[in-house]
XYZ file of N, CA and C in Angstrom:
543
model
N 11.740 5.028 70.470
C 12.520 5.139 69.276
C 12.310 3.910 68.386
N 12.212 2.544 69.039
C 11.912 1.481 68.293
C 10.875 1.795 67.668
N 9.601 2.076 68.422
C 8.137 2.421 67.571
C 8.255 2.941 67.022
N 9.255 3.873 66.925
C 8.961 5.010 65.430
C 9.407 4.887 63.957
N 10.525 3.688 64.013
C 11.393 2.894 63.033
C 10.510 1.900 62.433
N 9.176 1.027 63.581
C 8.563 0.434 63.167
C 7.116 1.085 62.560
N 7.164 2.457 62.830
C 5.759 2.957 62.021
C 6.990 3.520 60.619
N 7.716 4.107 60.944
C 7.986 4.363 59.515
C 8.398 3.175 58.504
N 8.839 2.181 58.961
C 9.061 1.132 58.064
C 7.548 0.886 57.817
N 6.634 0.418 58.139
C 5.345 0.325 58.481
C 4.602 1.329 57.076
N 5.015 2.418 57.404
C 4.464 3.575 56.130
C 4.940 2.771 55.043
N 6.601 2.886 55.162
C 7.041 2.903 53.569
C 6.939 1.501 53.092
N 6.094 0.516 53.979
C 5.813 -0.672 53.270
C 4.750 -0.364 52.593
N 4.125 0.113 53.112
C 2.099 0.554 52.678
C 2.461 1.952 51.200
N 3.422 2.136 51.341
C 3.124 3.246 50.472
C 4.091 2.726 49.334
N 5.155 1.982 48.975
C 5.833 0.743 48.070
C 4.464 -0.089 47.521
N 3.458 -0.924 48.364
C 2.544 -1.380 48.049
C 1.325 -0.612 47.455
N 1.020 0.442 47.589
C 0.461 1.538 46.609
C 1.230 1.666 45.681
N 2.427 1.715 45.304
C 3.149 2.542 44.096
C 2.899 1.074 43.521
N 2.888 -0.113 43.832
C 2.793 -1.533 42.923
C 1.692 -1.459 42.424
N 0.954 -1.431 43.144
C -0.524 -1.593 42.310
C -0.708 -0.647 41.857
N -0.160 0.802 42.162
C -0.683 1.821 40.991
C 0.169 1.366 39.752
N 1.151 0.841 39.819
C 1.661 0.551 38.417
C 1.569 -0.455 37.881
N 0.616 -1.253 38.439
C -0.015 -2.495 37.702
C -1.076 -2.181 37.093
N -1.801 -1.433 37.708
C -3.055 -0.905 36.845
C -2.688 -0.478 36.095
N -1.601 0.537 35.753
C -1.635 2.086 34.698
C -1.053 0.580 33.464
N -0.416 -0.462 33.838
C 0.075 -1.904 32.931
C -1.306 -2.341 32.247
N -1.875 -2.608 32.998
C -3.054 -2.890 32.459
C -4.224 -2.412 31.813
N -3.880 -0.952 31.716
C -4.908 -0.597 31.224
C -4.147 0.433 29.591
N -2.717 -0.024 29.273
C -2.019 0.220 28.329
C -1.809 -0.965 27.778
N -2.213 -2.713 28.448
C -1.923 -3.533 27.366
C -3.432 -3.849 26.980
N -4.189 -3.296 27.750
C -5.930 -3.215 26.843
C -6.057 -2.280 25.738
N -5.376 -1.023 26.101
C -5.321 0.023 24.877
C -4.647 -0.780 23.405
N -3.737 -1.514 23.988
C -2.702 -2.514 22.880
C -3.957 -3.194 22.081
N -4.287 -4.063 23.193
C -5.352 -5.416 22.567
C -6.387 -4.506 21.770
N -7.072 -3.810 22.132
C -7.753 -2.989 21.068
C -7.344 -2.578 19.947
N -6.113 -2.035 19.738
C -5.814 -1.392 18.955
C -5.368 -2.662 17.100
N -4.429 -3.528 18.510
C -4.364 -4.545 17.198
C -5.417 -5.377 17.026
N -6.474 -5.670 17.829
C -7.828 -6.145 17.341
C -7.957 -5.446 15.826
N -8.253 -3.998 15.600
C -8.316 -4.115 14.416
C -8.062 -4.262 13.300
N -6.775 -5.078 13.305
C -5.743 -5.245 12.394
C -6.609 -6.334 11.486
N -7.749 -7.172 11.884
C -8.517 -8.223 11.210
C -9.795 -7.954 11.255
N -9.763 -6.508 10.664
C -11.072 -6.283 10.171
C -10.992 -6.527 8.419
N -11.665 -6.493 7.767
C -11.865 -6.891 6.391
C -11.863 -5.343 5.476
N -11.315 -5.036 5.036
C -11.915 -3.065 4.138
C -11.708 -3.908 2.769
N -12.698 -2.975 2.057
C -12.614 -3.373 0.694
C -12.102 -1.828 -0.054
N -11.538 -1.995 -0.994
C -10.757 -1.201 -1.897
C -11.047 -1.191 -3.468
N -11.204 0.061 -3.989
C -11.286 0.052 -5.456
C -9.957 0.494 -6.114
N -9.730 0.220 -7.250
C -8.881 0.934 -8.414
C -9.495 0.380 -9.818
N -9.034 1.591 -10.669
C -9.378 0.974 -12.139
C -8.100 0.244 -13.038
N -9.196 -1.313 -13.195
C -8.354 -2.223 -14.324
C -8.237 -1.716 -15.255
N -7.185 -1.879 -16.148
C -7.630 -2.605 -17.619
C -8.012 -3.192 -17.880
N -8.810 -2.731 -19.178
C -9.643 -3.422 -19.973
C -8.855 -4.283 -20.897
N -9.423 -5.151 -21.469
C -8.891 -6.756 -22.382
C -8.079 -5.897 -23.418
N -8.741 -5.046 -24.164
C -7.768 -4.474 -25.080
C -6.674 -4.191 -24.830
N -6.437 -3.333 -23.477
C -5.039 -2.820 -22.964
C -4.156 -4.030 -22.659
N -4.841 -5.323 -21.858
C -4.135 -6.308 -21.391
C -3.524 -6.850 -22.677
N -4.011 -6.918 -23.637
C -3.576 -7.592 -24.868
C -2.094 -6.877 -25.195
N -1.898 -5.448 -25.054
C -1.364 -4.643 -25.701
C 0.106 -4.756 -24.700
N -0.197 -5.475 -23.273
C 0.671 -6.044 -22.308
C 1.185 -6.982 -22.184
N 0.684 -8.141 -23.094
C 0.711 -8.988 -22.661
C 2.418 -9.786 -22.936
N 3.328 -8.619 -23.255
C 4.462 -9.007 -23.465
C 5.146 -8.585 -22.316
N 4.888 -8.098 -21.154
C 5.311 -7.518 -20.208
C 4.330 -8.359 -18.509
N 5.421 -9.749 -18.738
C 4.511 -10.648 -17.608
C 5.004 -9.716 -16.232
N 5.755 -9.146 -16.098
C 5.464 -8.705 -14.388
C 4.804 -7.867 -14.025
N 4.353 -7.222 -15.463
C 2.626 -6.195 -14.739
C 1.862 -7.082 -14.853
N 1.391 -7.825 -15.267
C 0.557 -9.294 -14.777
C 0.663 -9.755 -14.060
N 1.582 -9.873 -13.679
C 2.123 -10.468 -12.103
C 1.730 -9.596 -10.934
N 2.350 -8.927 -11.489
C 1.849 -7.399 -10.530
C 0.181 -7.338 -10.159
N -0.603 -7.182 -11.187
C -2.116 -7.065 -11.123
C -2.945 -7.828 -10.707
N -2.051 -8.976 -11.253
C -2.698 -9.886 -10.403
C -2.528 -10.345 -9.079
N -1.575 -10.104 -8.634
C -0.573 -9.977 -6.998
C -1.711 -8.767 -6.177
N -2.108 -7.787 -6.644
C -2.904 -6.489 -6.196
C -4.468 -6.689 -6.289
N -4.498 -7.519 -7.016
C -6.172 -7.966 -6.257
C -6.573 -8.629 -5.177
N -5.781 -8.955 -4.508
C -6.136 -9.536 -3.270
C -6.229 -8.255 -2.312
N -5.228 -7.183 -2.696
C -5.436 -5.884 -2.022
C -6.871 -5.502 -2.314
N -7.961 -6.163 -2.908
C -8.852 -5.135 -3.441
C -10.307 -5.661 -2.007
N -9.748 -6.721 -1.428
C -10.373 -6.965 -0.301
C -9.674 -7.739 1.273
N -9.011 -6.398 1.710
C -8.149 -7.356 2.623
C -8.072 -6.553 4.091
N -7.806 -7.846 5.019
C -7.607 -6.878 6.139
C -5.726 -6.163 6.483
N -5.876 -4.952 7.314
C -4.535 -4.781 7.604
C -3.556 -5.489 7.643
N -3.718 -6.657 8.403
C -2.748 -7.352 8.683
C -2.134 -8.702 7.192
N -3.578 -8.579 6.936
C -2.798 -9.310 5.775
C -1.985 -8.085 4.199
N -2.278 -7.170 4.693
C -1.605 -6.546 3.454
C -0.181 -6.306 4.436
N -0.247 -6.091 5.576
C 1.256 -5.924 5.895
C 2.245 -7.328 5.601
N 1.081 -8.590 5.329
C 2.291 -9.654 5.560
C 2.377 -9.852 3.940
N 1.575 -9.469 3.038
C 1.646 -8.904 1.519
C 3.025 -8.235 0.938
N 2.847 -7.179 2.397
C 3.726 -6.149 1.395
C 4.920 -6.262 1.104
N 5.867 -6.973 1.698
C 7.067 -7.178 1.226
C 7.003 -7.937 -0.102
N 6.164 -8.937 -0.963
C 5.984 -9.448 -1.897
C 5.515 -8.545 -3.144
N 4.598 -7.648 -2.585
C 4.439 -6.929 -3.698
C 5.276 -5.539 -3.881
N 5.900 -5.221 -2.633
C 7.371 -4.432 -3.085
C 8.403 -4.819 -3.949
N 8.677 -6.202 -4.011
C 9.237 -7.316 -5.218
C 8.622 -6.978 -6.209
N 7.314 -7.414 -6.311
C 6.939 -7.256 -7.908
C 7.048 -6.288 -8.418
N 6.560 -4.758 -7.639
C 6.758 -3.555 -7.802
C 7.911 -3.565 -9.107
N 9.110 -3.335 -7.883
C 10.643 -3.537 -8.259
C 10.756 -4.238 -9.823
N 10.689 -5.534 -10.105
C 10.494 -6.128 -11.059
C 9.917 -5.676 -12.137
N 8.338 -5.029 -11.843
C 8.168 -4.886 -12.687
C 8.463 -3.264 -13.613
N 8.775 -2.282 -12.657
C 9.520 -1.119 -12.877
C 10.713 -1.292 -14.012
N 11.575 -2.277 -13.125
C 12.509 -2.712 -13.765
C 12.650 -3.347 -15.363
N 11.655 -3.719 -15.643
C 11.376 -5.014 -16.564
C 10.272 -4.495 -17.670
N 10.581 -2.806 -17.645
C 9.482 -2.614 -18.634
C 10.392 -2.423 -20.110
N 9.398 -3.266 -20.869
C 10.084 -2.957 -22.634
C 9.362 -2.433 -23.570
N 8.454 -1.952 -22.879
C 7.580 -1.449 -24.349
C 7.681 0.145 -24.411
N 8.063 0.186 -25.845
C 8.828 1.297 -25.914
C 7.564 2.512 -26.065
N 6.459 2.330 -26.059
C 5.071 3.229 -26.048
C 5.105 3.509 -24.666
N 5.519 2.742 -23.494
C 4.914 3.150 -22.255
C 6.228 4.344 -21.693
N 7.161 3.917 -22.430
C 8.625 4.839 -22.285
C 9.066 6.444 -22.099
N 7.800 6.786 -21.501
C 7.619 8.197 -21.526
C 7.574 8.708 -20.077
N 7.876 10.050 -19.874
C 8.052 10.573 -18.519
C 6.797 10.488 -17.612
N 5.690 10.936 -18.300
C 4.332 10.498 -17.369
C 4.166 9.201 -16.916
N 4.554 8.334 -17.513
C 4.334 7.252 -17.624
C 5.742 6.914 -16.145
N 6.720 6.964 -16.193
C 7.406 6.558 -15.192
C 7.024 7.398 -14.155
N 6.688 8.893 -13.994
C 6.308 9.298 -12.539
C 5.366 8.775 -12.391
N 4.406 7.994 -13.002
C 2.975 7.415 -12.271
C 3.643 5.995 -11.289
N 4.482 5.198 -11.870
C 4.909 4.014 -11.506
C 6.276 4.206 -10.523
N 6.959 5.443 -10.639
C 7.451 5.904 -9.333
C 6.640 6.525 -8.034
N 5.566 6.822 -8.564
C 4.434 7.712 -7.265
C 4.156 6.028 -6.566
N 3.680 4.959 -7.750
C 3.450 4.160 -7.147
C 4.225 2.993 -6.459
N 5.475 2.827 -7.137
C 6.820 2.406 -5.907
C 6.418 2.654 -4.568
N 6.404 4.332 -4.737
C 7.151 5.009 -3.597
C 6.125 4.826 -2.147
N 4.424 4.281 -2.613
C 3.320 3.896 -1.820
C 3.722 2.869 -1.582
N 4.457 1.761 -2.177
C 4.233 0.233 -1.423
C 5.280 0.266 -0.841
N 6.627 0.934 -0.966
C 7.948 1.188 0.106
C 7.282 1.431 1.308
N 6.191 2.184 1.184
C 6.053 2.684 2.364
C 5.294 1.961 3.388
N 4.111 1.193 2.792
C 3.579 0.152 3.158
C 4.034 -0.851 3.819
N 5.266 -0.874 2.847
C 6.460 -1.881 3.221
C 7.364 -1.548 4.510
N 7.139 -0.647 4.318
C 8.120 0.097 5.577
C 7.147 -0.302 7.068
N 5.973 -0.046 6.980
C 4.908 -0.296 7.813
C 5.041 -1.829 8.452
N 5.710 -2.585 7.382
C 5.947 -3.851 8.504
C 6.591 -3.962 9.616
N 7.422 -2.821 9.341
C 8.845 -2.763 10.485
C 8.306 -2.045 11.690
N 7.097 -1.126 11.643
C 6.950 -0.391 13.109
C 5.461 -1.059 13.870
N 6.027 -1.570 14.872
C 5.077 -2.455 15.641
C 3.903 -1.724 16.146
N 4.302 -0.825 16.161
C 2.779 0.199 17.132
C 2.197 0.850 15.569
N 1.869 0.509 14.802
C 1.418 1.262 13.471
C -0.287 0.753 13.693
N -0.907 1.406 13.791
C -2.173 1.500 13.605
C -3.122 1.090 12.506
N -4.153 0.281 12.529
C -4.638 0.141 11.438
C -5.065 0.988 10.538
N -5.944 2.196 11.117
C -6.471 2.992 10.441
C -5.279 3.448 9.560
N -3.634 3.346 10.198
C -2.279 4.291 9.195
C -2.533 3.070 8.178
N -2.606 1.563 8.203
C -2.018 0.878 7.638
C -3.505 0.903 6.479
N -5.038 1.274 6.670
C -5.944 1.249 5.872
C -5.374 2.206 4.966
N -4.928 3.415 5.267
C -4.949 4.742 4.352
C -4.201 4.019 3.358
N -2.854 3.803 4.128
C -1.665 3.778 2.956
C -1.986 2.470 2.132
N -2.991 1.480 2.442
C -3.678 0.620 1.159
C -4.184 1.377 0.075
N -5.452 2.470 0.756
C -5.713 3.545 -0.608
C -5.013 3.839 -1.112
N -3.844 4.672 -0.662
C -2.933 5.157 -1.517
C -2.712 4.711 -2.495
N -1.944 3.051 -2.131
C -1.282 1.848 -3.136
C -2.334 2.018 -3.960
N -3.796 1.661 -4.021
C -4.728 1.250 -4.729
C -5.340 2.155 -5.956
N -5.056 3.714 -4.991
C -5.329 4.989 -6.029
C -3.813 5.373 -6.692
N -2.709 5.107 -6.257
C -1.954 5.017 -7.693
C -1.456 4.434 -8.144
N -2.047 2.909 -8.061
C -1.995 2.074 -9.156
C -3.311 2.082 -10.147
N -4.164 2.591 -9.941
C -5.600 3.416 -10.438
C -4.983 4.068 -11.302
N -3.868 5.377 -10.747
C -3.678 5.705 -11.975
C -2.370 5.759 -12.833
N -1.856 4.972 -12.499
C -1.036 3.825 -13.279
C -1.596 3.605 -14.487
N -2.720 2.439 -14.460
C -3.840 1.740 -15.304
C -4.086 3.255 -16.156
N -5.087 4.083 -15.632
C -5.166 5.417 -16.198
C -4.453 6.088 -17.135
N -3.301 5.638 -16.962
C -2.040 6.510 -17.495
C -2.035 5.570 -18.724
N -1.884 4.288 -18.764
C -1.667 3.030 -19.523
C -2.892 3.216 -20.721
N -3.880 3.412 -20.124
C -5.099 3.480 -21.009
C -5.211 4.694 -21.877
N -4.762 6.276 -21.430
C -4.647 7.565 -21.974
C -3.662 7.011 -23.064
N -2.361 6.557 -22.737
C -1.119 6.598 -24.101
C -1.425 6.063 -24.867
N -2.398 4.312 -24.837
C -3.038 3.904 -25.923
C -3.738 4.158 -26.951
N -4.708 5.037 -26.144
C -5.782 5.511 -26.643
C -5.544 6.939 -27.169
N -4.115 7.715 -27.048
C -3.758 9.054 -27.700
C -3.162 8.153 -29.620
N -2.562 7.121 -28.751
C -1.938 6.138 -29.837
C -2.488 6.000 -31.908
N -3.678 5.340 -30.850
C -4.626 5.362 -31.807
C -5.184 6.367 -32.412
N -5.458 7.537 -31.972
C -6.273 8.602 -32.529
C -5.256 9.105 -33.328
N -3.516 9.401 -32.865
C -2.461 9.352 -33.844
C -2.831 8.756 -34.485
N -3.064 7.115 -34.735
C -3.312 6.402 -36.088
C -3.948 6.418 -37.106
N -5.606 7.332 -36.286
C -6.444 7.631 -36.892
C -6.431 8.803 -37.709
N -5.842 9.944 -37.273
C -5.364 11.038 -37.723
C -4.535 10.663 -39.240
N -3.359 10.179 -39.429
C -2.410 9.602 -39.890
C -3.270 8.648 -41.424
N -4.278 8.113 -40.837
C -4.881 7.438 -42.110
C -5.733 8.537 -42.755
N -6.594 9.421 -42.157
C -7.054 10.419 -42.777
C -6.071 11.338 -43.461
N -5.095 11.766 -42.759
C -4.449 12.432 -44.186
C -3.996 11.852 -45.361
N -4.013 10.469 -45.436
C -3.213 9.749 -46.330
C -4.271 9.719 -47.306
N -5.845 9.496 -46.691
C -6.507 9.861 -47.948
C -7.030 10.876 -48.118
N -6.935 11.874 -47.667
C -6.922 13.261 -48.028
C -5.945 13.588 -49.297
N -4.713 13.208 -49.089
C -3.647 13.532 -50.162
C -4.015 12.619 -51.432
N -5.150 11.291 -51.130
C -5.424 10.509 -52.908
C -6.730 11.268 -53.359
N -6.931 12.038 -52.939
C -8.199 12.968 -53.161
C -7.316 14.068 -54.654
């Protein structure tokens, strides 16, 4: 009866010592999946959007927190994940600001604010991305495009109202000498 207390204790030592090391491995081979994963958080991606051109900037230049702004977003135009996540709370600020802080009464139109609400609503989210620790680079590359393609067409939008602006103007002087005719 003793021997049999000492083989079964005997088992359930040997088989406790299997369940350890099986769960040291399955540890180890989920904080390698980790180390990989945030390895790529410092890779480098490069990003496009379209500026304005000098004319438009001129036509801004009474409105410093889209300057602030644009210029705050070029560093997005070559960066790795990790530095746009430690970005993004700063340029969710400017965002904000500069949403807030618009006075020119040409840009004051409904297209014109859903472009700059589409584009809020990308760097919230970005922003939001700081807060979840397991976020992936590849999630955190996309939602840079995003930011980058609608603030693209942001700019886009900025450049169309100008440029409808003018052709109003142009229109407007032709009839005037149409009527000294």
């Amino acid at each position: 009866m003793i021997h049999l207390k000492k083989l079964s204790t005997l088992n359930l030592l040997k088989l406790l010592v299997l369940v350890l090391a099986l769960s040291c491995s399955q540890t180890k081979k989920k904080t390698k999946k980790t180390t990989l994963q945030k390895s790529g958080m410092n890779i480098t991606n490069c990003y496009n959007y379209n500026n304005l051109d000098s004319v438009f900037l001129i036509k801004l230049k009474k409105w410093k927190e889209y300057s602030d702004l644009a210029e705050f977003i070029n560093q997005y135009k070559k960066t790795t994940p990790r530095e746009a996540l430690n970005n993004a709370l700063e340029l969710k600020s400017l965002t904000r600001k500069a949403k807030d802080s618009n006075t020119i009464k040409t840009l004051k139109t409904s297209a014109f604010n859903a472009r700059i609400n589409v584009f809020e609503n990308e760097v919230l989210r970005l922003a939001d991305m700081t807060y979840i620790p397991a976020i992936s680079p590849k999630q955190v590359n996309k939602q840079i495009e995003n930011v980058c393609s609608s603030f693209s067409s942001l700019n886009l939008k900025i450049m169309a109202i100008y440029k409808k602006d003018k052709f109003n103007d142009s229109v407007k002087i032709n009839e005037a000498f149409q009527k000294i005719r």
